[in-house]
Tab-separated table of C-alpha atoms and ligand atoms in Angstrom:
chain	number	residue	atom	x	y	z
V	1	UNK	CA	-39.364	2.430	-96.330
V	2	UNK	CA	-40.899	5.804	-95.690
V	3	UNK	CA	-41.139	8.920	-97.550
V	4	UNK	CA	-41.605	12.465	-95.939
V	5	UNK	CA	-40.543	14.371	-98.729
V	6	UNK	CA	-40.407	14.039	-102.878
V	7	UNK	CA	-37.467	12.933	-103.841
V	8	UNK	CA	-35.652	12.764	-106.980
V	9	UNK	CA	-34.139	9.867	-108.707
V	10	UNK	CA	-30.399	9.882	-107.005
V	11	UNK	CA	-27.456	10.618	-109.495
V	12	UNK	CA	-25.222	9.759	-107.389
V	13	UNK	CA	-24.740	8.194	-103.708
V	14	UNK	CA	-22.495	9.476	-100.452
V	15	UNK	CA	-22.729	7.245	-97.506
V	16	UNK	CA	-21.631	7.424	-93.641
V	17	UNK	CA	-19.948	4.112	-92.601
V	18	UNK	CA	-19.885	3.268	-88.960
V	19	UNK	CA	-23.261	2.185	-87.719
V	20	UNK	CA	-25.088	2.842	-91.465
V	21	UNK	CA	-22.442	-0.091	-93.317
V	22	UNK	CA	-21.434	-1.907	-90.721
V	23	UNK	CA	-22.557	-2.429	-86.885
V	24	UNK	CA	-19.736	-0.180	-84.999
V	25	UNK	CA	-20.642	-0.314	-81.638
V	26	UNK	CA	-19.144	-3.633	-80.394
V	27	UNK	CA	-16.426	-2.730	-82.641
V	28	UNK	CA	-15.267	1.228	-80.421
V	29	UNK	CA	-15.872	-1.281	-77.445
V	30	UNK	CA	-13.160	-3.467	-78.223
V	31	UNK	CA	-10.948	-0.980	-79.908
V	32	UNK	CA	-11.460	1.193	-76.888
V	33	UNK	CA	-10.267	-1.377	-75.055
V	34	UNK	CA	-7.523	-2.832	-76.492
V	35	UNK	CA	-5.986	0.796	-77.085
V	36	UNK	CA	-5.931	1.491	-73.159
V	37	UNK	CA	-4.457	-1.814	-72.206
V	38	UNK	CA	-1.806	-0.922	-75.112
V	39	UNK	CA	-0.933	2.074	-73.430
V	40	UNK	CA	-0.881	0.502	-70.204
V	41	UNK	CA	1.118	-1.511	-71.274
V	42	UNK	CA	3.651	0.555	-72.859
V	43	UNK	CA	5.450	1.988	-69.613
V	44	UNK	CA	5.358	1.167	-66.481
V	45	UNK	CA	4.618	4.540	-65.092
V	46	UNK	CA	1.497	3.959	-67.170
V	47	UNK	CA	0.073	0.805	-65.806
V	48	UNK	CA	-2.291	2.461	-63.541
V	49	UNK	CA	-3.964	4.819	-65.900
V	50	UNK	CA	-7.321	5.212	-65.727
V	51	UNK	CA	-10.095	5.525	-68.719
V	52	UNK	CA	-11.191	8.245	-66.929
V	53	UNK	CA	-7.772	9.826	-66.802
V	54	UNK	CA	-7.730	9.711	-70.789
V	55	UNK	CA	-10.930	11.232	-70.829
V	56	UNK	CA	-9.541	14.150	-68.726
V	57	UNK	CA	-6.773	14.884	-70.818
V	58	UNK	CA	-8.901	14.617	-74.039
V	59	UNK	CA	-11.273	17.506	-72.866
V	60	UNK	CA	-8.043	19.847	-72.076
V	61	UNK	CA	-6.834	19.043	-75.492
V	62	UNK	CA	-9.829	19.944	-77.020
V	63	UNK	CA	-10.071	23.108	-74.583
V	64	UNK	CA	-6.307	24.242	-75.972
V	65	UNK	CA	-7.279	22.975	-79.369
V	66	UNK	CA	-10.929	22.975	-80.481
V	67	UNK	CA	-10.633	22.591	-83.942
V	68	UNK	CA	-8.999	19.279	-83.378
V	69	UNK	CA	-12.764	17.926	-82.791
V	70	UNK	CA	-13.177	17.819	-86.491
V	71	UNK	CA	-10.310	15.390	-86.480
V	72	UNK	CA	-10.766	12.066	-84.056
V	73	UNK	CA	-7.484	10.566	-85.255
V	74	UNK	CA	-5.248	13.698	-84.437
V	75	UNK	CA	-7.572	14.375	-81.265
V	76	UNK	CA	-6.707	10.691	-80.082
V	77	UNK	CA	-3.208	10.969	-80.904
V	78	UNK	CA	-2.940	14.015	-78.937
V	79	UNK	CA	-4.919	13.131	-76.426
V	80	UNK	CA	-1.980	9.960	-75.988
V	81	UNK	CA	1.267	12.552	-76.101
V	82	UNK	CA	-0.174	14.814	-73.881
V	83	UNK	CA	-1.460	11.685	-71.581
V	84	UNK	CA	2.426	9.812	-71.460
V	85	UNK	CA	4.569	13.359	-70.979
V	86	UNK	CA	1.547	13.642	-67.505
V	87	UNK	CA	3.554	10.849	-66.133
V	88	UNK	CA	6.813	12.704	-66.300
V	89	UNK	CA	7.851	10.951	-69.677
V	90	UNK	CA	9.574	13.720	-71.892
V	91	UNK	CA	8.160	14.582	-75.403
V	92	UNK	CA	10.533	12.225	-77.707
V	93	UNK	CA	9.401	9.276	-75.345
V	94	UNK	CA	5.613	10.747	-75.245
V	95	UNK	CA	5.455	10.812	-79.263
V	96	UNK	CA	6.711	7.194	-79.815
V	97	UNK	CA	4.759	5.911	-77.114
V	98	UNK	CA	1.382	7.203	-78.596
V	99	UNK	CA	2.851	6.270	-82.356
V	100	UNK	CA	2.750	2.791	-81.085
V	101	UNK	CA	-0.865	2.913	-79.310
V	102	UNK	CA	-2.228	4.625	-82.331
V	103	UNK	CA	-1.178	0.989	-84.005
V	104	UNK	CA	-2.940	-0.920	-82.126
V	105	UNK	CA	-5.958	1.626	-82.486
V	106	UNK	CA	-5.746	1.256	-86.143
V	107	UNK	CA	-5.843	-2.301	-85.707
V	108	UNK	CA	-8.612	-3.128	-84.240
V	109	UNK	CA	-10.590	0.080	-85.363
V	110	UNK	CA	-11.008	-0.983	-88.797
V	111	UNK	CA	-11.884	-4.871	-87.539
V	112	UNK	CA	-15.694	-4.776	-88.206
V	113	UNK	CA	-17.795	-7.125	-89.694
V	114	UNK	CA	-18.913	-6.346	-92.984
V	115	UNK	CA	-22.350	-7.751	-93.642
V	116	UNK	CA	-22.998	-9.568	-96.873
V	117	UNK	CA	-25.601	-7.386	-97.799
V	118	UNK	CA	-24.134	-4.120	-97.653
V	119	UNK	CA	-21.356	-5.828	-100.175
V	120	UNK	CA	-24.217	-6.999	-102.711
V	121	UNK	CA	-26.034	-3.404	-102.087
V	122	UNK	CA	-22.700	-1.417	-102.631
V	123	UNK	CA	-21.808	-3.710	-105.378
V	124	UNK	CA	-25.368	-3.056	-107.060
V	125	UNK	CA	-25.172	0.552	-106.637
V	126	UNK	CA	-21.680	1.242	-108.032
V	127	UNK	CA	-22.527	-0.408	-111.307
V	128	UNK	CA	-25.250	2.053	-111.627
V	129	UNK	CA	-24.399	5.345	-110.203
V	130	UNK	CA	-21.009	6.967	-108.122
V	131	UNK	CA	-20.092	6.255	-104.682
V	132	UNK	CA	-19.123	8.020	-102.426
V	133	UNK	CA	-18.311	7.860	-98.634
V	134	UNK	CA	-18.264	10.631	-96.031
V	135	UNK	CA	-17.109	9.727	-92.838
V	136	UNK	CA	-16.339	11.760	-89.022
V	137	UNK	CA	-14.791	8.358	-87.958
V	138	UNK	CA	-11.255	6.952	-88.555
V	139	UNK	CA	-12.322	3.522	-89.628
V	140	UNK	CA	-9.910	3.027	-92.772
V	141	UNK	CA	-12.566	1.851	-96.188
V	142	UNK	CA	-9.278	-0.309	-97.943
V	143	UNK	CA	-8.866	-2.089	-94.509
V	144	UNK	CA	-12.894	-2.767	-94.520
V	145	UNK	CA	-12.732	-3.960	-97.856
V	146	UNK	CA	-15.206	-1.886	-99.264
V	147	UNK	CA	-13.145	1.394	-100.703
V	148	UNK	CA	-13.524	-0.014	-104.125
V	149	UNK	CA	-17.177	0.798	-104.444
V	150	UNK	CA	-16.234	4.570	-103.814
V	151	UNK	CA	-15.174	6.685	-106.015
V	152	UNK	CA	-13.614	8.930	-103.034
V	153	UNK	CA	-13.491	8.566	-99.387
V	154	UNK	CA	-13.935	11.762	-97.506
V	155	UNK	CA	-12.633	12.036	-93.809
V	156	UNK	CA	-13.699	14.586	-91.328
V	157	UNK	CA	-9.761	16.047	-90.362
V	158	UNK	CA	-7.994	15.751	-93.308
V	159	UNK	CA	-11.172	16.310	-96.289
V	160	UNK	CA	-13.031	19.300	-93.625
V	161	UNK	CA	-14.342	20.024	-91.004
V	162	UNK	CA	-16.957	17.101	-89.726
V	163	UNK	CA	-20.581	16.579	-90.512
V	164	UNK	CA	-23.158	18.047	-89.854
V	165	UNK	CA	-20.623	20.917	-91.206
V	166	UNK	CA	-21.187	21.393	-94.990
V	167	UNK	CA	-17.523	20.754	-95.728
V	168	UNK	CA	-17.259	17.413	-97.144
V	169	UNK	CA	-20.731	17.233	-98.495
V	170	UNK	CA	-19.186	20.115	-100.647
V	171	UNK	CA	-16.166	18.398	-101.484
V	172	UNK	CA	-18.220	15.280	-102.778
V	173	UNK	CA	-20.835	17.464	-104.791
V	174	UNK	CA	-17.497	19.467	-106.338
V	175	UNK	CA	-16.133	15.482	-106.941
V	176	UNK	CA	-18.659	14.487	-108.205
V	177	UNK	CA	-19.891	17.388	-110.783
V	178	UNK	CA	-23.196	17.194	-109.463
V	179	UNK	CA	-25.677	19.654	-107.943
V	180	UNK	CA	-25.995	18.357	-104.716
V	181	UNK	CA	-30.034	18.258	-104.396
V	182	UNK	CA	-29.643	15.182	-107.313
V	183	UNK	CA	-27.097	13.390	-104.406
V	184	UNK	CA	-28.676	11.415	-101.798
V	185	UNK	CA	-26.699	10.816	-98.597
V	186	UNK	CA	-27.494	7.905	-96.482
V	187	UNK	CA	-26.653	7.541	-92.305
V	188	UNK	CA	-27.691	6.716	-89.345
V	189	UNK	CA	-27.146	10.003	-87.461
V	190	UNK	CA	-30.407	12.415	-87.629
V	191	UNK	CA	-28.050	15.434	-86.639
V	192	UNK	CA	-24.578	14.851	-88.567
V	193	UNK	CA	-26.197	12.527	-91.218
V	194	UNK	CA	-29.363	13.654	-91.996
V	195	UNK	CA	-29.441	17.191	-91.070
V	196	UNK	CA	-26.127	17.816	-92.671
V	197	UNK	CA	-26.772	16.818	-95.840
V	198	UNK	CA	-30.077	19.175	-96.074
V	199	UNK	CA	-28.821	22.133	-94.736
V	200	UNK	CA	-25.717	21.211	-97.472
V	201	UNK	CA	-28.426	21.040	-100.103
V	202	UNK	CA	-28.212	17.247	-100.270
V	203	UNK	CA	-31.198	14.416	-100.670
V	204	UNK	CA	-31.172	12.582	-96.889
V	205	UNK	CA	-32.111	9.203	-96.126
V	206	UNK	CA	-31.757	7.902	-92.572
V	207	UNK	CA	-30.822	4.315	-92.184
V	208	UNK	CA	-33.182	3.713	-89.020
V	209	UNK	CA	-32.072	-0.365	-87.905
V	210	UNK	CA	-32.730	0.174	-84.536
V	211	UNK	CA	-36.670	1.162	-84.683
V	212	UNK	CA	-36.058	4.523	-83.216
V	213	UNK	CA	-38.628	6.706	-83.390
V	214	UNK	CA	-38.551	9.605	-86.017
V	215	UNK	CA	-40.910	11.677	-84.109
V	216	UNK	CA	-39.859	10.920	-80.816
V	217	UNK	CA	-36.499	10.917	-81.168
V	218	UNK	CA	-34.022	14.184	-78.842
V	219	UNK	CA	-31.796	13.993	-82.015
V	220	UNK	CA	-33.993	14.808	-84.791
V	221	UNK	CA	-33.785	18.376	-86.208
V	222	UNK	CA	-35.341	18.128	-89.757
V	223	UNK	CA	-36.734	15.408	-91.692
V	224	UNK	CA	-35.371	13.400	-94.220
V	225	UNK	CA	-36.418	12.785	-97.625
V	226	UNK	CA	-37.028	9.051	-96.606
V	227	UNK	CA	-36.325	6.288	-94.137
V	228	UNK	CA	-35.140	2.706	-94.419
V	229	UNK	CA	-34.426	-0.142	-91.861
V	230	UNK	CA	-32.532	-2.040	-94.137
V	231	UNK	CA	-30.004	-0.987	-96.414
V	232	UNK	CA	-31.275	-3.534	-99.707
V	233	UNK	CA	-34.734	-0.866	-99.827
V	234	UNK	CA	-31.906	1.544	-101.536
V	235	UNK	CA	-31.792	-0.096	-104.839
V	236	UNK	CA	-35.119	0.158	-105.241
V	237	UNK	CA	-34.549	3.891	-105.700
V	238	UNK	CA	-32.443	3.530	-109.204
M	301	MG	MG1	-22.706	6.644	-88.408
């Protein structure tokens, strides 16, 4: 654990999910994955779709519709309509189609592995202060089994715009009747994550598991009020 700035005992708790909770990055491989052979799957006009073709179409949704970044789910779906209708489906066919990809998204999206120690950490936590979790990702918490150590779940779409915009750490601050400097946010991103939640007025503390470099590192903007590489040094704080 390492300190670069004072910080004040947390009243309160917002954390990121994929990558600070959980490892996600075997889990988007998979999900990935299965979601393209889905779609592949689903026509046969489809069957020789590229990733590379999805990709394409995702940047001319975004081009059309840019504030759709802030949402990954309604980008994705979009992304899928837009994708079956390039194959000469027609819209009704286009919308069902990427209804039915978008459940095997879900599916596997949600699938990761929830360490033991986050559980006891979370667990600890919530019996002392408020929860809450801020997320740009689409995992779902209740599938994860870990919602009920949150008092609210924020999503980037739905809840705001996405971190490092200062929409949901508002919302959580509002939700939880706190000032925000007595809230300490905890991720693994130094730009949404970390740099977010000071330019939001937020405590930061960047969950470093990887033994990245602070210094070094292209992403970092400003520093945090502390660094940990394992998620148990947070109950030390309380
Ligand atoms: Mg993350």
């Amino acid at each position: 654990m390492r300190f670069y700035r004072p910080i004040n005992r947390p009243q309160a708790m917002t954390f990121d999910l994929d990558d600070t909770l959980y490892d996600n990055r075997q889990v988007i491989l998979t999900t990935v994955e299965k979601t393209h052979q889905a779609l592949q799957a689903w026509h046969p006009r489809l069957a020789t779709i590229t990733p590379q073709d999805y990709d394409r179409v995702r940047l001319s949704v975004e081009q059309q519709y840019p504030e759709i970044v802030h949402d990954v789910t309604a980008w994705r779906h979009a992304t899928l309509v837009s994708l079956i209708q390039s194959v000469g489906l027609p819209l009704e066919q286009a919308q069902a189609g990427a209804a039915e990809v978008m459940t095997v998204f879900h599916q596997w999206r949600s699938a990761a592995h929830i360490p033991e120690m986050t559980h006891r950490v979370l667990a600890e936590l919530a019996a002392k202060i408020p929860l809450v979790a801020i997320t740009n990702g689409n995992a779902d918490a209740e599938q994860l089994g870990i919602a009920h150590y949150f008092t609210l779940v924020l999503r980037a779409g739905p809840d705001g715009k996405a971190k490092p915009y200062g929409d949901l750490y508002q919302v959580a601050a509002a939700h939880l009747s706190l000032a925000p400097n007595t809230v300490l946010h905890v991720g693994d991103d130094l730009i949404t994550d970390v740099q977010g939640a000071l330019v939001a007025g937020f405590q930061a503390c960047w969950i470093n598991d990887r033994q990245q470099n602070l210094i070094s590192a292209s992403s970092a903007r400003l520093l945090p009020h502390l660094e940990i590489s394992r998620l148990d040094s947070l109950t030390s704080l309380l």
